């Protein structure tokens, strides 16, 4: 059954209209060109012969229209076949079947559309798999600390924990709640990013002091994982930049935590601060590194390069948030990595203009 509003019917009717118009124009042109000879034709031909000529002309037009209509029907069906195939595949994709692909037999605009459609289906399949992995990871990251806290609370209620060990278990519970808070904050940031509601409020602030504060704040985590974190800066004076200090704090903390997470015990993480035309911040680790084919994907939400980063856990949104924050600052971030030798993440921030013109936020 052909729908009245289908592109096939529109294309077919267009062909038929063009055919009728062409025949009408041919008839008018023939009349104008041969009107001077009509009198002679009437004189030389009797009425029956004249009717026969007219009949043959009309019959030839009907046959021409019929044959052309069949050809137009076949051509319209062939041209719109890829569109019908894409419509079928799109309905399956809408139902969650992301393995659907369309066959491409042409290299014209419809062929390019088909290739784009297949690329879209491939990306949706990858995103759906990352979403499933993300839900699984988040569920695990939430369930583990909740289970731990629940067990400790029951132990406290049952008075099965000795008094001298209570402070130790309180500390563990505090760490688990902080872990959940960070995860929830990351999820909220990702939701704001997707809604286009994440904003920055740039001011002039002391970047050197901010880096020192972040490193000092994360020191308990470094001690726990037995990792040495070194702050390297050869600048004689502190570096001031124009950016959002809260969001840059988040960027530096995420990058340092990422480096610590994939570093082995007794290894080092270096936080390097330089001042050129812009402020340059680098975070280097000496972990397993990232494979070159994975580097271009690490900024995507939900992506986890576990194959390159050995068997580590994570939600796969930390680096995506970092990239988005720096994009809002119109700042670039690059990563260099070699498997087995570690990675270095480097981003830049604009040097602050004249400090006397803007208030400083420390």
Coordinates of C-alpha atoms in Angstrom, one line a residue:
X1 CA 0.0 0.0 0.0
X2 CA 1.4 3.4 -1.0
X3 CA 1.0 6.2 1.4
X4 CA -0.4 9.4 0.0
X5 CA 2.5 11.4 1.5
X6 CA 5.3 9.1 0.7
X7 CA 8.3 10.4 -1.2
X8 CA 7.8 7.6 -3.8
X9 CA 4.3 8.8 -4.7
X10 CA 5.5 12.4 -4.9
X11 CA 8.4 11.4 -7.2
X12 CA 6.1 9.2 -9.4
X13 CA 3.5 12.0 -9.7
X14 CA 6.3 14.4 -10.6
X15 CA 7.4 12.2 -13.4
X16 CA 3.8 11.9 -14.8
X17 CA 3.2 15.6 -14.5
X18 CA 6.4 16.3 -16.4
X19 CA 5.4 13.8 -19.1
X20 CA 2.0 15.4 -19.6
X21 CA 3.5 18.8 -19.7
X22 CA 6.0 17.7 -22.3
X23 CA 3.3 16.2 -24.5
X24 CA 1.2 19.3 -24.2
X25 CA 4.1 21.5 -25.1
X26 CA 4.8 19.2 -28.0
X27 CA 1.2 19.5 -29.2
X28 CA 1.2 23.3 -29.0
X29 CA 4.6 23.5 -30.8
X30 CA 3.4 21.2 -33.5
X31 CA 0.2 23.2 -34.0
X32 CA 2.2 26.5 -34.2
X33 CA 4.8 25.1 -36.6
X34 CA 2.5 23.4 -38.9
X35 CA -0.6 25.6 -38.9
X36 CA 0.4 27.1 -42.3
X37 CA 0.2 23.6 -43.8
X38 CA -3.2 22.6 -42.3
X39 CA -5.1 24.0 -45.2
X40 CA -3.1 22.0 -47.7
X41 CA -3.5 18.9 -45.5
X42 CA -7.3 19.3 -45.6
X43 CA -7.2 19.7 -49.3
X44 CA -4.9 16.7 -49.9
X45 CA -6.5 14.4 -47.3
X46 CA -10.1 13.3 -47.0
X47 CA -11.8 13.3 -43.6
X48 CA -11.2 9.7 -42.9
X49 CA -7.5 10.0 -43.6
X50 CA -7.3 13.1 -41.4
X51 CA -9.0 11.3 -38.5
X52 CA -6.6 8.4 -39.0
X53 CA -3.7 10.8 -38.6
X54 CA -5.1 12.3 -35.5
X55 CA -6.0 8.9 -34.1
X56 CA -2.4 7.7 -34.7
X57 CA -1.0 10.7 -33.0
X58 CA -3.2 10.3 -29.9
X59 CA -2.5 6.6 -29.8
X60 CA 1.2 7.2 -30.0
X61 CA 1.0 9.7 -27.2
X62 CA -1.0 7.2 -25.0
X63 CA 1.5 4.5 -25.6
X64 CA 4.4 6.9 -24.9
X65 CA 2.8 8.0 -21.6
X66 CA 2.1 4.4 -20.6
X67 CA 5.6 3.1 -21.3
X68 CA 7.1 6.2 -19.6
X69 CA 4.8 5.8 -16.6
X70 CA 6.0 2.2 -16.1
X71 CA 9.6 3.3 -16.4
X72 CA 8.9 6.2 -14.0
X73 CA 7.3 3.8 -11.5
X74 CA 10.4 1.5 -11.6
X75 CA 12.8 4.4 -11.4
X76 CA 10.9 6.0 -8.5
X77 CA 10.9 2.7 -6.6
X78 CA 14.6 2.2 -7.2
X79 CA 15.5 5.7 -6.1
X80 CA 13.5 5.5 -2.9
X81 CA 14.5 2.0 -2.0
X82 CA 17.4 3.2 0.2
X83 CA 15.1 5.6 2.0
X84 CA 12.6 2.8 2.8
X85 CA 15.5 0.6 4.0
X86 CA 16.8 3.4 6.2
X87 CA 13.2 3.9 7.6
X88 CA 13.1 0.1 8.4
X89 CA 16.5 0.2 10.1
X90 CA 15.6 3.4 12.0
X91 CA 12.5 1.7 13.5
X92 CA 14.6 -1.2 14.7
X93 CA 17.2 1.2 16.2
X94 CA 14.5 3.1 18.0
X95 CA 13.5 -0.2 19.6
X96 CA 17.1 -0.7 20.9
X97 CA 18.4 -3.0 18.1
X98 CA 21.6 -1.1 17.3
X99 CA 23.1 -3.8 15.0
X100 CA 21.0 -2.6 12.1
X101 CA 22.8 -1.5 9.0
X102 CA 21.6 -0.4 5.5
X103 CA 23.1 -1.7 2.3
X104 CA 24.8 0.9 0.1
X105 CA 24.9 0.3 -3.6
X106 CA 25.3 3.8 -4.9
X107 CA 27.9 6.6 -4.5
X108 CA 25.5 9.5 -4.9
X109 CA 23.9 11.7 -2.2
X110 CA 21.7 8.7 -1.1
X111 CA 24.8 6.6 -0.8
X112 CA 26.4 9.3 1.4
X113 CA 23.3 9.4 3.5
X114 CA 23.4 5.7 3.9
X115 CA 27.0 5.8 5.0
X116 CA 26.2 8.5 7.5
X117 CA 23.2 6.5 8.8
X118 CA 25.4 3.4 9.3
X119 CA 28.0 5.6 11.1
X120 CA 25.2 6.9 13.4
X121 CA 24.0 3.4 14.1
X122 CA 27.6 2.3 15.0
X123 CA 28.1 5.3 17.3
X124 CA 24.7 4.7 19.0
X125 CA 25.7 1.0 19.5
X126 CA 29.0 2.1 21.1
X127 CA 27.3 4.7 23.3
X128 CA 24.7 2.2 24.4
X129 CA 27.4 -0.3 25.4
X130 CA 29.3 2.5 27.3
X131 CA 26.0 3.4 29.0
X132 CA 25.5 -0.1 30.1
X133 CA 29.1 -0.3 31.4
X134 CA 28.6 3.0 33.1
X135 CA 25.4 1.9 34.9
X136 CA 27.2 -1.3 36.0
X137 CA 30.2 0.6 37.2
X138 CA 28.1 3.3 39.1
X139 CA 26.0 0.5 40.7
X140 CA 29.2 -1.2 41.8
X141 CA 30.8 2.0 43.1
X142 CA 27.7 2.9 45.1
X143 CA 27.0 -0.7 46.3
X144 CA 30.5 -1.3 47.6
X145 CA 30.7 1.7 50.1
X146 CA 27.0 1.3 51.1
X147 CA 27.6 -2.4 51.9
X148 CA 30.7 -1.5 53.8
X149 CA 29.0 1.3 55.8
X150 CA 26.0 -0.9 56.5
X151 CA 28.2 -3.7 57.9
X152 CA 30.1 -1.3 60.1
X153 CA 26.9 0.3 61.4
X154 CA 25.5 -3.1 62.3
X155 CA 28.7 -4.0 64.1
X156 CA 28.5 -0.8 66.1
X157 CA 24.9 -1.5 67.0
X158 CA 25.8 -5.0 68.1
X159 CA 28.8 -3.7 70.1
X160 CA 31.1 -6.2 68.4
X161 CA 33.8 -3.7 67.6
X162 CA 36.4 -3.0 70.4
X163 CA 36.6 0.5 71.6
X164 CA 40.2 1.0 70.5
X165 CA 39.2 0.0 66.9
X166 CA 36.2 2.3 66.6
X167 CA 38.2 5.3 65.4
X168 CA 39.7 3.2 62.7
X169 CA 36.3 2.0 61.4
X170 CA 34.9 5.6 61.7
X171 CA 37.7 6.7 59.4
X172 CA 36.9 4.0 56.9
X173 CA 33.2 5.0 56.9
X174 CA 34.2 8.6 56.4
X175 CA 36.3 7.7 53.3
X176 CA 33.5 5.6 51.9
X177 CA 31.0 8.5 52.3
X178 CA 33.5 10.9 50.6
X179 CA 33.8 8.4 47.7
X180 CA 30.0 8.4 47.3
X181 CA 29.8 12.2 47.5
X182 CA 32.4 12.6 44.7
X183 CA 30.6 10.1 42.5
X184 CA 27.3 11.9 43.0
X185 CA 28.9 15.2 42.3
X186 CA 30.4 13.9 39.1
X187 CA 27.0 12.6 38.1
X188 CA 25.4 16.0 38.8
X189 CA 28.1 17.7 36.8
X190 CA 27.5 15.3 33.9
X191 CA 23.8 16.0 34.0
X192 CA 24.5 19.8 34.0
X193 CA 26.9 19.4 31.0
X194 CA 24.3 17.4 29.0
X195 CA 21.7 20.1 29.8
X196 CA 24.1 22.9 28.9
X197 CA 23.8 24.4 32.4
X198 CA 27.4 24.1 33.5
X199 CA 28.8 27.7 33.6
X200 CA 32.1 29.2 34.6
X201 CA 32.8 32.4 36.5
X202 CA 36.3 33.5 35.7
X203 CA 38.3 35.8 38.0
X204 CA 41.9 36.5 38.6
X205 CA 43.5 34.1 41.1
X206 CA 46.8 32.6 42.2
X207 CA 47.2 29.4 40.3
X208 CA 50.4 28.4 42.2
X209 CA 48.6 28.6 45.5
X210 CA 45.6 26.7 44.2
X211 CA 47.9 23.8 43.0
X212 CA 49.6 23.7 46.4
X213 CA 46.2 23.6 48.2
X214 CA 45.0 20.7 46.0
X215 CA 48.1 18.7 46.5
X216 CA 48.0 19.3 50.3
X217 CA 44.3 18.4 50.4
X218 CA 44.9 15.1 48.6
X219 CA 47.9 14.1 50.7
X220 CA 46.1 11.4 52.8
X221 CA 45.2 9.6 49.6
X222 CA 48.8 9.7 48.4
X223 CA 50.0 8.3 51.8
X224 CA 47.4 5.6 51.7
X225 CA 48.4 4.4 48.2
X226 CA 52.1 4.9 49.0
X227 CA 52.7 7.3 46.1
X228 CA 55.0 10.3 46.2
X229 CA 53.5 13.5 44.6
X230 CA 56.0 16.2 43.7
X231 CA 55.2 19.8 42.8
X232 CA 57.6 21.2 40.3
X233 CA 57.8 24.9 39.5
X234 CA 60.8 26.9 38.5
X235 CA 58.9 30.2 38.6
X236 CA 60.3 32.8 41.0
X237 CA 56.9 34.3 41.6
X238 CA 53.4 32.8 41.8
X239 CA 51.5 32.5 38.6
X240 CA 48.2 34.3 38.3
X241 CA 45.6 33.3 35.8
X242 CA 42.1 34.5 34.7
X243 CA 39.7 31.5 35.1
X244 CA 37.1 29.9 37.3
X245 CA 39.1 28.8 40.4
X246 CA 36.5 26.3 41.6
X247 CA 36.3 24.5 38.2
X248 CA 40.1 24.6 37.8
X249 CA 40.4 23.1 41.2
X250 CA 38.1 20.3 40.0
X251 CA 40.2 19.8 36.8
X252 CA 43.5 19.6 38.7
X253 CA 42.1 17.3 41.4
X254 CA 40.6 15.0 38.8
X255 CA 43.8 14.8 36.8
X256 CA 45.9 14.1 39.9
X257 CA 43.4 11.5 41.1
X258 CA 43.5 9.9 37.7
X259 CA 47.3 9.7 37.8
X260 CA 47.3 8.3 41.3
X261 CA 44.7 5.7 40.5
X262 CA 46.8 4.3 37.7
X263 CA 50.2 4.5 39.5
X264 CA 51.8 1.6 41.3
X265 CA 52.9 1.8 44.9
X266 CA 56.2 3.5 45.6
X267 CA 56.0 5.4 42.2
X268 CA 55.8 9.1 41.7
X269 CA 53.3 11.6 40.3
X270 CA 54.6 15.0 39.2
X271 CA 52.6 18.2 39.1
X272 CA 54.5 20.7 36.9
X273 CA 53.7 24.4 36.7
X274 CA 55.3 26.7 34.0
X275 CA 54.7 30.2 32.8
X276 CA 55.1 31.0 29.1
X277 CA 52.7 33.0 27.0
X278 CA 50.1 31.1 29.0
X279 CA 50.2 29.2 32.3
X280 CA 51.0 25.5 31.6
X281 CA 50.0 22.8 34.0
X282 CA 51.2 19.2 33.5
X283 CA 50.4 16.1 35.6
X284 CA 52.8 13.2 34.9
X285 CA 52.5 9.6 36.1
X286 CA 54.7 6.6 35.6
X287 CA 52.0 4.0 35.4
X288 CA 51.1 1.5 32.6
X289 CA 50.3 4.3 30.1
X290 CA 47.6 4.5 27.4
X291 CA 47.6 2.9 24.0
X292 CA 47.7 5.3 21.1
X293 CA 44.4 4.0 19.7
X294 CA 42.7 4.7 23.0
X295 CA 43.9 8.3 23.5
X296 CA 41.4 10.0 21.2
X297 CA 38.5 8.3 23.0
X298 CA 39.5 9.0 26.7
X299 CA 37.6 12.3 26.7
X300 CA 34.3 10.7 25.8
X301 CA 31.8 10.2 28.5
X302 CA 31.5 6.6 29.9
X303 CA 34.7 5.6 28.1
X304 CA 37.2 3.4 30.0
X305 CA 40.5 2.4 28.5
X306 CA 40.8 -0.6 30.7
X307 CA 42.8 -2.5 28.1
X308 CA 45.5 0.2 28.4
X309 CA 45.1 1.0 32.0
X310 CA 45.2 -2.6 33.3
X311 CA 42.3 -3.6 35.5
X312 CA 41.1 -0.5 37.2
X313 CA 37.7 0.7 38.2
X314 CA 36.0 4.0 37.4
X315 CA 32.9 5.5 36.0
X316 CA 34.5 6.9 32.9
X317 CA 33.2 10.5 33.3
X318 CA 36.1 12.2 35.1
X319 CA 38.1 13.1 32.1
X320 CA 35.0 14.0 30.1
X321 CA 34.2 16.6 32.8
X322 CA 37.7 17.9 32.7
X323 CA 37.6 18.3 28.9
X324 CA 34.3 20.1 29.0
X325 CA 35.4 22.5 31.8
X326 CA 38.6 23.4 29.8
X327 CA 36.5 23.8 26.6
X328 CA 34.3 26.4 28.4
X329 CA 37.6 28.2 29.3
X330 CA 38.6 28.0 25.6
X331 CA 41.7 26.2 26.8
X332 CA 43.4 23.2 25.3
X333 CA 44.4 19.9 26.9
X334 CA 46.8 17.3 25.5
X335 CA 48.0 13.9 26.5
X336 CA 51.2 12.1 25.7
X337 CA 51.5 8.5 26.7
X338 CA 53.6 5.4 26.1
X339 CA 52.6 2.0 27.2
X340 CA 54.7 0.9 30.1
X341 CA 56.2 4.3 30.7
X342 CA 53.3 6.5 31.9
X343 CA 51.3 9.5 30.8
X344 CA 51.4 13.2 31.0
X345 CA 48.3 15.4 30.8
X346 CA 49.0 19.1 29.9
X347 CA 46.6 22.0 29.8
X348 CA 46.9 25.8 29.5
X349 CA 45.2 28.8 31.1
X350 CA 45.4 32.5 30.1
X351 CA 47.8 34.6 32.2
X352 CA 45.9 37.2 34.2
X353 CA 45.8 40.7 32.8
X354 CA 46.8 43.7 34.9
X355 CA 46.1 42.7 38.5
X356 CA 45.3 46.2 39.6
X357 CA 42.2 46.2 37.4
X358 CA 40.5 43.1 38.8
X359 CA 40.0 41.8 42.3
X360 CA 42.1 38.8 43.2
X361 CA 40.6 35.6 44.6
X362 CA 43.0 33.4 46.5

